[in-house]
Tab-separated table of C-alpha atoms and ligand atoms in Angstrom:
chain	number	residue	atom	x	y	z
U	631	UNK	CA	27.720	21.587	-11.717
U	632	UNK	CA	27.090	24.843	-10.632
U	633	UNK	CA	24.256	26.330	-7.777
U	634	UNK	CA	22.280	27.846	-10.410
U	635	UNK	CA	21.866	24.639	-12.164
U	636	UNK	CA	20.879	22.086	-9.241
U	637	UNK	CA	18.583	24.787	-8.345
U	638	UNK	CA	16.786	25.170	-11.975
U	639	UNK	CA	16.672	21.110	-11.891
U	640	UNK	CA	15.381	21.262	-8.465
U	641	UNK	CA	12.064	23.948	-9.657
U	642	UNK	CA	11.802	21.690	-13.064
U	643	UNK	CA	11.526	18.251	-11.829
U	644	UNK	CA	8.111	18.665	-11.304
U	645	UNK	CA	7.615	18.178	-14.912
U	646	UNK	CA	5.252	22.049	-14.724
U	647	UNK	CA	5.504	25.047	-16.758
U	648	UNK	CA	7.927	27.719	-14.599
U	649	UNK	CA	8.069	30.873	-16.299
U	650	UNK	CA	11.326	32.739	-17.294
U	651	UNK	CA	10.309	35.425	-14.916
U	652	UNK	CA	9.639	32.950	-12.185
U	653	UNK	CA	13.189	31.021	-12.320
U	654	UNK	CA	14.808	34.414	-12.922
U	655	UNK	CA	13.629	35.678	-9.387
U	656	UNK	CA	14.642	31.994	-7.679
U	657	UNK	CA	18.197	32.057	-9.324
U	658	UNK	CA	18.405	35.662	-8.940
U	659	UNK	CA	19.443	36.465	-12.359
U	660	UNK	CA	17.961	37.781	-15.822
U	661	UNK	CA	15.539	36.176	-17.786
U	662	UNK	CA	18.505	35.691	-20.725
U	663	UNK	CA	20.707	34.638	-18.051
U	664	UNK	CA	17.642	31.695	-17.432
U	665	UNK	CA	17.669	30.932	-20.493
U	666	UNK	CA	21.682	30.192	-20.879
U	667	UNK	CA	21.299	28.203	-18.093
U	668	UNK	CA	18.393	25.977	-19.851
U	669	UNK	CA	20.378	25.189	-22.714
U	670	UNK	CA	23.193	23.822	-20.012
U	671	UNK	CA	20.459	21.646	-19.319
U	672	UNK	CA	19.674	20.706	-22.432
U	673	UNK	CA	23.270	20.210	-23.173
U	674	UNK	CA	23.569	17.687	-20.323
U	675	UNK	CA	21.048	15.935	-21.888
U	676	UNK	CA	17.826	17.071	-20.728
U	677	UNK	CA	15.316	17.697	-22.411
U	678	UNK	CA	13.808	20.972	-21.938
U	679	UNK	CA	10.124	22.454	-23.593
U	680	UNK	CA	9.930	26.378	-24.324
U	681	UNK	CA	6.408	27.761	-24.755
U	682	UNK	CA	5.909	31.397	-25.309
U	683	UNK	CA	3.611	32.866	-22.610
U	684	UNK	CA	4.478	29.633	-20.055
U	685	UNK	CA	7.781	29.134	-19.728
U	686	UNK	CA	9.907	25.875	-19.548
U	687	UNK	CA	9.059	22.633	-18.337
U	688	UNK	CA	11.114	19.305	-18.623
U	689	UNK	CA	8.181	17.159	-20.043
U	690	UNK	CA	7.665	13.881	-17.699
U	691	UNK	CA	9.673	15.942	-15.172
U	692	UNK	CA	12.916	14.644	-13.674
U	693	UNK	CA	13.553	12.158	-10.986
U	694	UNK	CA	16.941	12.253	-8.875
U	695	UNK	CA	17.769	9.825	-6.513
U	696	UNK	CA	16.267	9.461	-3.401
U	697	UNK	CA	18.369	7.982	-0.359
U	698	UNK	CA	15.328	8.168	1.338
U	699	UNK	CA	13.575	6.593	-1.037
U	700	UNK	CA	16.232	3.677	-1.911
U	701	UNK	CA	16.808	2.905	2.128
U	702	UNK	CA	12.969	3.160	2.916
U	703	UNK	CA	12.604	0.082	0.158
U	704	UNK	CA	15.614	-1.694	0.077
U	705	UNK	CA	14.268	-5.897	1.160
U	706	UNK	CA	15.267	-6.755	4.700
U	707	UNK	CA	18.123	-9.187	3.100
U	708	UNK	CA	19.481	-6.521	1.827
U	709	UNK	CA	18.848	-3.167	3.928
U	710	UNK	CA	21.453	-4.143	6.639
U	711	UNK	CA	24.044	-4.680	4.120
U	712	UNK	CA	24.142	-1.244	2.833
U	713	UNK	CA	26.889	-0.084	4.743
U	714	UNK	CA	26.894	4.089	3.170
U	715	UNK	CA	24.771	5.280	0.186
U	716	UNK	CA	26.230	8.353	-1.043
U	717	UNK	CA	24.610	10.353	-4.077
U	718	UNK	CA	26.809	12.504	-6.111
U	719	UNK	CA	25.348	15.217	-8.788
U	720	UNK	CA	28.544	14.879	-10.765
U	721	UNK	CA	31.490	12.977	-10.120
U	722	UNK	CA	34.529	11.552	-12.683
U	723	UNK	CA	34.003	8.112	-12.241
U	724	UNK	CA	31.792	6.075	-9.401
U	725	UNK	CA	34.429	3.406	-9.360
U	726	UNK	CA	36.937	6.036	-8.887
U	727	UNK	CA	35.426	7.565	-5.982
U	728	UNK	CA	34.463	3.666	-4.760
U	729	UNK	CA	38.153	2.812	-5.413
U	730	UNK	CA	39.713	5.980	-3.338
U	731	UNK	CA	36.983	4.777	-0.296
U	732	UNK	CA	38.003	1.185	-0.605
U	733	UNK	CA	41.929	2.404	-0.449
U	734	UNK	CA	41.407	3.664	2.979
U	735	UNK	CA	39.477	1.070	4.546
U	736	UNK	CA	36.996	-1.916	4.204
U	737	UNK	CA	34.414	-0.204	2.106
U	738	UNK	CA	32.294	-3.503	2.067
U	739	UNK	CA	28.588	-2.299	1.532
U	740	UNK	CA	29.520	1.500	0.834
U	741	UNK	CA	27.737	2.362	-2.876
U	742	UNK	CA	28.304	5.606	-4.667
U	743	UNK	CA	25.416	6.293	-7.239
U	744	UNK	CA	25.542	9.205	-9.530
U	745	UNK	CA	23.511	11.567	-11.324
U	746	UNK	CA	25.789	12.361	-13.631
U	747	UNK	CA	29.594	10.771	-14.569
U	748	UNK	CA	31.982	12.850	-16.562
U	749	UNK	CA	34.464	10.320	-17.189
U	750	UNK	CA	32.460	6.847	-17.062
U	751	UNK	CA	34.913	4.164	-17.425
U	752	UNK	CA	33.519	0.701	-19.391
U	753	UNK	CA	35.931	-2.538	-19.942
U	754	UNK	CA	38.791	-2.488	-22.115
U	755	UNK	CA	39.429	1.293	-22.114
U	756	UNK	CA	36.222	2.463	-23.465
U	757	UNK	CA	34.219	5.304	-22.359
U	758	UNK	CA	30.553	4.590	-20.904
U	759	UNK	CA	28.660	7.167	-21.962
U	760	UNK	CA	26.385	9.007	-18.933
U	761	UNK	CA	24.375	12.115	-19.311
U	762	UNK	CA	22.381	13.649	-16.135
U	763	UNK	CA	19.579	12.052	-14.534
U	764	UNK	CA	18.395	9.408	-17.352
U	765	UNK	CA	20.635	6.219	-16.452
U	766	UNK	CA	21.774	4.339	-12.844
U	767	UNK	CA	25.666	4.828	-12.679
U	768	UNK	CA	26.451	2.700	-9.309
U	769	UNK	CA	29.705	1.056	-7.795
U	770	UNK	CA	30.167	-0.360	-4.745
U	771	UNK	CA	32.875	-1.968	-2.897
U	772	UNK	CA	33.170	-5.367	-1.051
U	773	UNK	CA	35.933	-7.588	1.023
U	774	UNK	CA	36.787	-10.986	0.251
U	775	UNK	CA	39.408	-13.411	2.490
U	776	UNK	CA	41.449	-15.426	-0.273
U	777	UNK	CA	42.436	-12.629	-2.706
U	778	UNK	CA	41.934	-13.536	-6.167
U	779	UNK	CA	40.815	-16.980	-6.138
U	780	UNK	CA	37.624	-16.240	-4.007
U	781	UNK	CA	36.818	-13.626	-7.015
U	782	UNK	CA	36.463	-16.216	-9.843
U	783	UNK	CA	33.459	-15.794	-12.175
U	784	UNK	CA	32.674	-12.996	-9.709
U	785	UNK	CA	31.973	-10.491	-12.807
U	786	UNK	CA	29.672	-13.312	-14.010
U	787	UNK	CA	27.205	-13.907	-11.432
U	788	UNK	CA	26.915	-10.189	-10.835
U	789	UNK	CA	25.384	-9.996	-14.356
U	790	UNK	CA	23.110	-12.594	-13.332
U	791	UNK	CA	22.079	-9.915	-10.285
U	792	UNK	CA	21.768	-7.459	-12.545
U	793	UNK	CA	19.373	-9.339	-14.947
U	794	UNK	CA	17.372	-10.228	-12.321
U	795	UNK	CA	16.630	-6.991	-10.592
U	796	UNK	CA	15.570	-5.984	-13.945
U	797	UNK	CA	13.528	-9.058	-14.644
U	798	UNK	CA	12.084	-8.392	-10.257
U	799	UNK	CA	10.697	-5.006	-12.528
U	800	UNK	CA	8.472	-7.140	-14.895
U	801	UNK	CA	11.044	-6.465	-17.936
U	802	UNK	CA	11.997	-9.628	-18.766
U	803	UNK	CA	13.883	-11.520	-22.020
U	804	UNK	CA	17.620	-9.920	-20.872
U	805	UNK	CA	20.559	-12.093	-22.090
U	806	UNK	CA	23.988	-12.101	-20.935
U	807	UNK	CA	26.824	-11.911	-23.430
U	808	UNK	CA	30.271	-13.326	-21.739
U	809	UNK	CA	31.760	-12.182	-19.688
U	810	UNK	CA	29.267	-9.904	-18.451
U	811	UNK	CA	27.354	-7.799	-20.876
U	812	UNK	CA	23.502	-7.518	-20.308
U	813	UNK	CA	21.654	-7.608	-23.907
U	814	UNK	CA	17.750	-7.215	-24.876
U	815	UNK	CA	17.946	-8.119	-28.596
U	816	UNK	CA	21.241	-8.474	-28.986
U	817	UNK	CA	21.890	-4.958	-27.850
U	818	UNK	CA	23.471	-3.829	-25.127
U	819	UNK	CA	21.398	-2.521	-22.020
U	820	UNK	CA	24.359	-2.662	-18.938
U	821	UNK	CA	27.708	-3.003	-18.899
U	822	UNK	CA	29.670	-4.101	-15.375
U	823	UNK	CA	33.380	-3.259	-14.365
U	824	UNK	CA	35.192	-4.864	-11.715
U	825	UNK	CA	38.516	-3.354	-10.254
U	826	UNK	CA	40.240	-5.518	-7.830
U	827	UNK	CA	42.489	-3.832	-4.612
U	828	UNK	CA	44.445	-5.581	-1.806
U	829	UNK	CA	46.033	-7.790	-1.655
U	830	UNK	CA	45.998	-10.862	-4.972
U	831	UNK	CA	46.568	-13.769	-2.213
U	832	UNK	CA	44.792	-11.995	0.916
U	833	UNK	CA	42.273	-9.834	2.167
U	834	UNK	CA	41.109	-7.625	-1.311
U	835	UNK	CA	38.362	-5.874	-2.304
U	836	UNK	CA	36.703	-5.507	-5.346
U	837	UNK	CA	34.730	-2.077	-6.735
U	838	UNK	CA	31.830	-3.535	-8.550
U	839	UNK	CA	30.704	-0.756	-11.170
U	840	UNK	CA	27.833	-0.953	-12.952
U	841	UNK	CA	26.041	1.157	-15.662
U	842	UNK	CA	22.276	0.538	-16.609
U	843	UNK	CA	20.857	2.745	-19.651
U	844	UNK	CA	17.310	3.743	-18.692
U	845	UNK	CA	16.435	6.441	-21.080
U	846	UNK	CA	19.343	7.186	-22.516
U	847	UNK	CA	18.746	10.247	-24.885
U	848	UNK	CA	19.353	10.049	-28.714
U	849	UNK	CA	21.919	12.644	-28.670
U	850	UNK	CA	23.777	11.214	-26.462
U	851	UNK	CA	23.542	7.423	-27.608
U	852	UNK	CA	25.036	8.749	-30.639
U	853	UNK	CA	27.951	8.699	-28.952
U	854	UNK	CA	28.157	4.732	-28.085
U	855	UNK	CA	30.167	2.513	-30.290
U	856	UNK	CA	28.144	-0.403	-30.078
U	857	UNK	CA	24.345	-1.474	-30.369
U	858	UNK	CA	22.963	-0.115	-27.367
U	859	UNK	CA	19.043	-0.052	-25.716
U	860	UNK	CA	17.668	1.395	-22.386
U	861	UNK	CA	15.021	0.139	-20.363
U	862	UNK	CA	12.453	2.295	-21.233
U	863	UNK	CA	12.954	1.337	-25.022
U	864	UNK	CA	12.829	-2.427	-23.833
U	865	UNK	CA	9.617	-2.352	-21.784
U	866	UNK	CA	7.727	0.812	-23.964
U	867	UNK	CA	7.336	2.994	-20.723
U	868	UNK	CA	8.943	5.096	-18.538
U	869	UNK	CA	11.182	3.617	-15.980
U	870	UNK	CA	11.771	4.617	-12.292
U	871	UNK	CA	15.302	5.487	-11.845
U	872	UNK	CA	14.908	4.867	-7.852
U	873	UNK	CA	12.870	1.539	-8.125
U	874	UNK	CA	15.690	0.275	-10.453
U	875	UNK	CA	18.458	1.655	-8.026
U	876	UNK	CA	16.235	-0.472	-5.090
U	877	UNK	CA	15.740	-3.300	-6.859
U	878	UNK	CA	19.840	-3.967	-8.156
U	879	UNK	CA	20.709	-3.314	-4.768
U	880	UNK	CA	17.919	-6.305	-3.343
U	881	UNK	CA	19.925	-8.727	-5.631
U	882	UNK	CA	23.465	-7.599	-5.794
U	883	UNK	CA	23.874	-7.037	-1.883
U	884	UNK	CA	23.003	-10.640	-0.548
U	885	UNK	CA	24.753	-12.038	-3.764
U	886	UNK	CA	28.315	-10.102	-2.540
U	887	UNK	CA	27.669	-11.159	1.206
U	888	UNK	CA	27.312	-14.987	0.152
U	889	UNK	CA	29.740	-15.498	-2.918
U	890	UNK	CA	32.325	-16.550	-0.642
U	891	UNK	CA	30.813	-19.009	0.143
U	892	UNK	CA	28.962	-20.035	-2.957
U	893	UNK	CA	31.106	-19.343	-5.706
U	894	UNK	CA	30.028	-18.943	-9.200
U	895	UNK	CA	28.892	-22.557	-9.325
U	896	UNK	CA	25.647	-21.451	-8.014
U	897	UNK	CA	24.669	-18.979	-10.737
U	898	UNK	CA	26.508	-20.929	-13.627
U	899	UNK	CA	23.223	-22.803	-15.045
U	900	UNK	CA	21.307	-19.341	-14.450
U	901	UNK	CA	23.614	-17.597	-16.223
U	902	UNK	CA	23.587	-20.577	-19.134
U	903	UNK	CA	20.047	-20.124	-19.022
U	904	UNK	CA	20.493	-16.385	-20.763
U	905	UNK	CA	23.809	-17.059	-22.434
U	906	UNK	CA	23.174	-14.691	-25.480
U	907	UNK	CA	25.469	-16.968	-27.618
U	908	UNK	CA	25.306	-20.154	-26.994
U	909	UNK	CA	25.532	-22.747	-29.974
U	910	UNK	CA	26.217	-19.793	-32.039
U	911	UNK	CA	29.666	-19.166	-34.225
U	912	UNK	CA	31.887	-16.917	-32.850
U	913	UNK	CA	35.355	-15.242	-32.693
U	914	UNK	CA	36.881	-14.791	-29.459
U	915	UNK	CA	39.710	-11.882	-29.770
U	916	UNK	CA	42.717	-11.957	-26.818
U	917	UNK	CA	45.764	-9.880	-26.735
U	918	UNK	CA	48.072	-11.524	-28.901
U	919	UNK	CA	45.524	-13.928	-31.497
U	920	UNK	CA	41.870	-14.833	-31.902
U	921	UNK	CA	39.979	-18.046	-31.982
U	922	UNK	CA	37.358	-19.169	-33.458
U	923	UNK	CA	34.870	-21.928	-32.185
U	924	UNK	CA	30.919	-22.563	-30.986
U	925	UNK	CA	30.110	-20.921	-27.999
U	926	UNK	CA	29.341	-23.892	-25.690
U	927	UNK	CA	28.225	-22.817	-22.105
U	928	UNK	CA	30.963	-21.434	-19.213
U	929	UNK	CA	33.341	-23.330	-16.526
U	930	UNK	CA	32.542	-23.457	-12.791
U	931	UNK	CA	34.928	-20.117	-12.677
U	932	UNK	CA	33.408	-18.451	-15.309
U	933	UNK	CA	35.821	-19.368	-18.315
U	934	UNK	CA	34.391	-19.318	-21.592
U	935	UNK	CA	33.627	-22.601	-23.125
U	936	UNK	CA	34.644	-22.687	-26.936
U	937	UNK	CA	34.086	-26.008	-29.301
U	938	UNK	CA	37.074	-25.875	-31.172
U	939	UNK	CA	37.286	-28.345	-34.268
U	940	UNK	CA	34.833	-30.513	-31.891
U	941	UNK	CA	37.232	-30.110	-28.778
U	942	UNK	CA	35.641	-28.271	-26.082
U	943	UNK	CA	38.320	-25.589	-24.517
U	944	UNK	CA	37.886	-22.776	-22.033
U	945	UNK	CA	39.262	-19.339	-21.597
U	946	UNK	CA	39.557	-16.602	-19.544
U	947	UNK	CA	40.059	-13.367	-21.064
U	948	UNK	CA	38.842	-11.750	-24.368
U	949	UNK	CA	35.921	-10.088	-26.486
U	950	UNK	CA	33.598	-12.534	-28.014
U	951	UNK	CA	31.629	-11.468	-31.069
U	952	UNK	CA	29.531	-13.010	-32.859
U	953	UNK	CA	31.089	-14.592	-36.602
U	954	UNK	CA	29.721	-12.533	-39.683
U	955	UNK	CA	28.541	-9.701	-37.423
U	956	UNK	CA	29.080	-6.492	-38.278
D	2277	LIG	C1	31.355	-2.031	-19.844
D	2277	LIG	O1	32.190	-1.587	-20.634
D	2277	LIG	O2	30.445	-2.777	-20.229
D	2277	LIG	C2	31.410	-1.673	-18.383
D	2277	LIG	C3	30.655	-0.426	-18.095
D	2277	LIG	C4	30.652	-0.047	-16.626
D	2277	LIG	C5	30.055	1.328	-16.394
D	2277	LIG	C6	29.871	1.621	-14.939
D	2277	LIG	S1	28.925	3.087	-14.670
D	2277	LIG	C7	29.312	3.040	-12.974
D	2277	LIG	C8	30.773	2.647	-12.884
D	2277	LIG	N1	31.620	3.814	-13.011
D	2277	LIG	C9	32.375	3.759	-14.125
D	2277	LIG	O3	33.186	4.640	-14.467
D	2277	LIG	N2	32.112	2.647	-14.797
D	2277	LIG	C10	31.131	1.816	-14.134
């Protein structure tokens, strides 16, 4: 992103009218060249008022993260586990960046949040979709002893984190979708991606990305391939994108420090609890075939639980969708 742009963000984000005139003399250029650079804005995804005689304004202003503001509010339990907070205006990927980090070192505790991802990486090849300042884009790394083993159901409980840092803001009624999508409605809110490193019977680490939509903008959830919400759709008002930053990092922090020790068995009946699924008819699709069965609850490791012609059997890898859905 260029100068000229953080510093038009920087004089709207106090949601007041700046005239042409006025940004013109703070970026040093025309008033046309202003207003090329407003419709980068608006092309990023911002939305950006004109009035003749007043200028632009970004109505409701913009927010941008605040490492001040996350440390100064992070819980005590989690505070000392924040190893590095680093806040990037643009970046490819936060797992990417998380993953080069986590390549050089133990990154345990070291989160990457950005305003802005031009290559936003979901599960299963997709692209996640994440336009400037309206949604959390986070990863962060963390060590485990005992390689892949110690990682079971891992990508499970962290959805359970995620749900409740969103239920800790008073929007409540999330459901998790196996293995670890967060639904309101039966449409997708947050996705999570794990990436493992190291070594698969040692000392690895694991980038945990995650991607929350908070106001996502039409425009650009036209661009999703599945049913998709935000949290300000969910709870009917605007959301703060700091408090929500604050509040994932209160419950995923302590939950990485202790799931070594705890293992998914302690956030399998919360997880249950929100299953978005359960008792429901559904196909689960693998690499090579598909199956088709109840959805009946998860294993201590996270496997799916399928009733199969009345047999209960469990699996590990897949898509689940619901039977008859579109
Ligand atoms: C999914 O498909 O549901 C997973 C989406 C994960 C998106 C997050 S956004 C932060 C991090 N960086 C990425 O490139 N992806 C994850």
């Amino acid at each position: 992103m260029s100068d000229s742009s953080v510093k038009l963000i920087d004089a709207l984000a106090d949601g007041q009218f700046h005239s042409g005139e006025e940004l013109g003399a703070l970026l040093g250029i025309s008033r046309t060249a202003v207003w090329k650079q407003v419709q980068k804005l608006v092309e990023l995804g911002l939305e950006v008022d004109k009035i003749k005689g007043r200028g632009y304004c970004v109505p409701g202003g913009i927010e941008l993260f605040s490492g001040e503001r996350i440390r100064s509010d992070l819980l005590p339990a989690a505070e000392p586990l924040l190893a590095r907070l680093d806040i990037l205006t643009t970046t490819d990927s936060t797992n990417s960046v998380v993953r080069q980090l986590a390549e050089e070192a133990d990154a345990s505790g070291c989160v990457v949040l950005a305003e802005q991802q031009t290559a936003g990486r979901g599960r299963r090849g997709r692209q996640w979709v994440s336009p400037f300042a309206r949604n959390l884009y986070l990863s962060v790394a963390w060590g485990f002893e005992g390689g892949a083993a110690a990682l079971e159901g891992l990508s499970l409980a962290v959805g359970v984190a995620v749900k409740r840092a969103v239920a800790s803001l008073g929007i409540s009624g999330a459901q998790l979708k196996w293995p670890n999508d967060i639904l309101f409605n039966g449409k997708k809110v947050a996705g999570i991606l794990l990436e493992m490193i190291g070594d698969p019977a040692g000392f690895c680490q694991v980038v945990v990305g995650i991607g929350i939509n908070i106001d996502m903008p039409e425009s650009k959830g036209a661009d999703i391939d599945q049913s998709w919400t935000d949290l300000r759709r969910v709870s009917g008002q605007s959301v703060s994108r700091n408090q929500v930053v604050v509040a994932l990092l209160n419950e995923l922090l302590p939950m990485l420090a202790s799931y070594q020790k705890k293992g998914f068995c302690h956030y399998r009946e919360e997880w249950q609890g929100s299953d978005a699924f359960r008792g429901q008819p559904v196909e689960l699709v693998m690499a090579k075939n598909s199956i088709s069965g109840i959805a009946n609850g998860v294993s201590e490791t996270g496997a799916i639980g399928l009733l199969v012609e009345g047999e209960q059997r469990y699996f590990n890898g897949g898509e689940i969708s619901l039977r008859g859905a579109q």
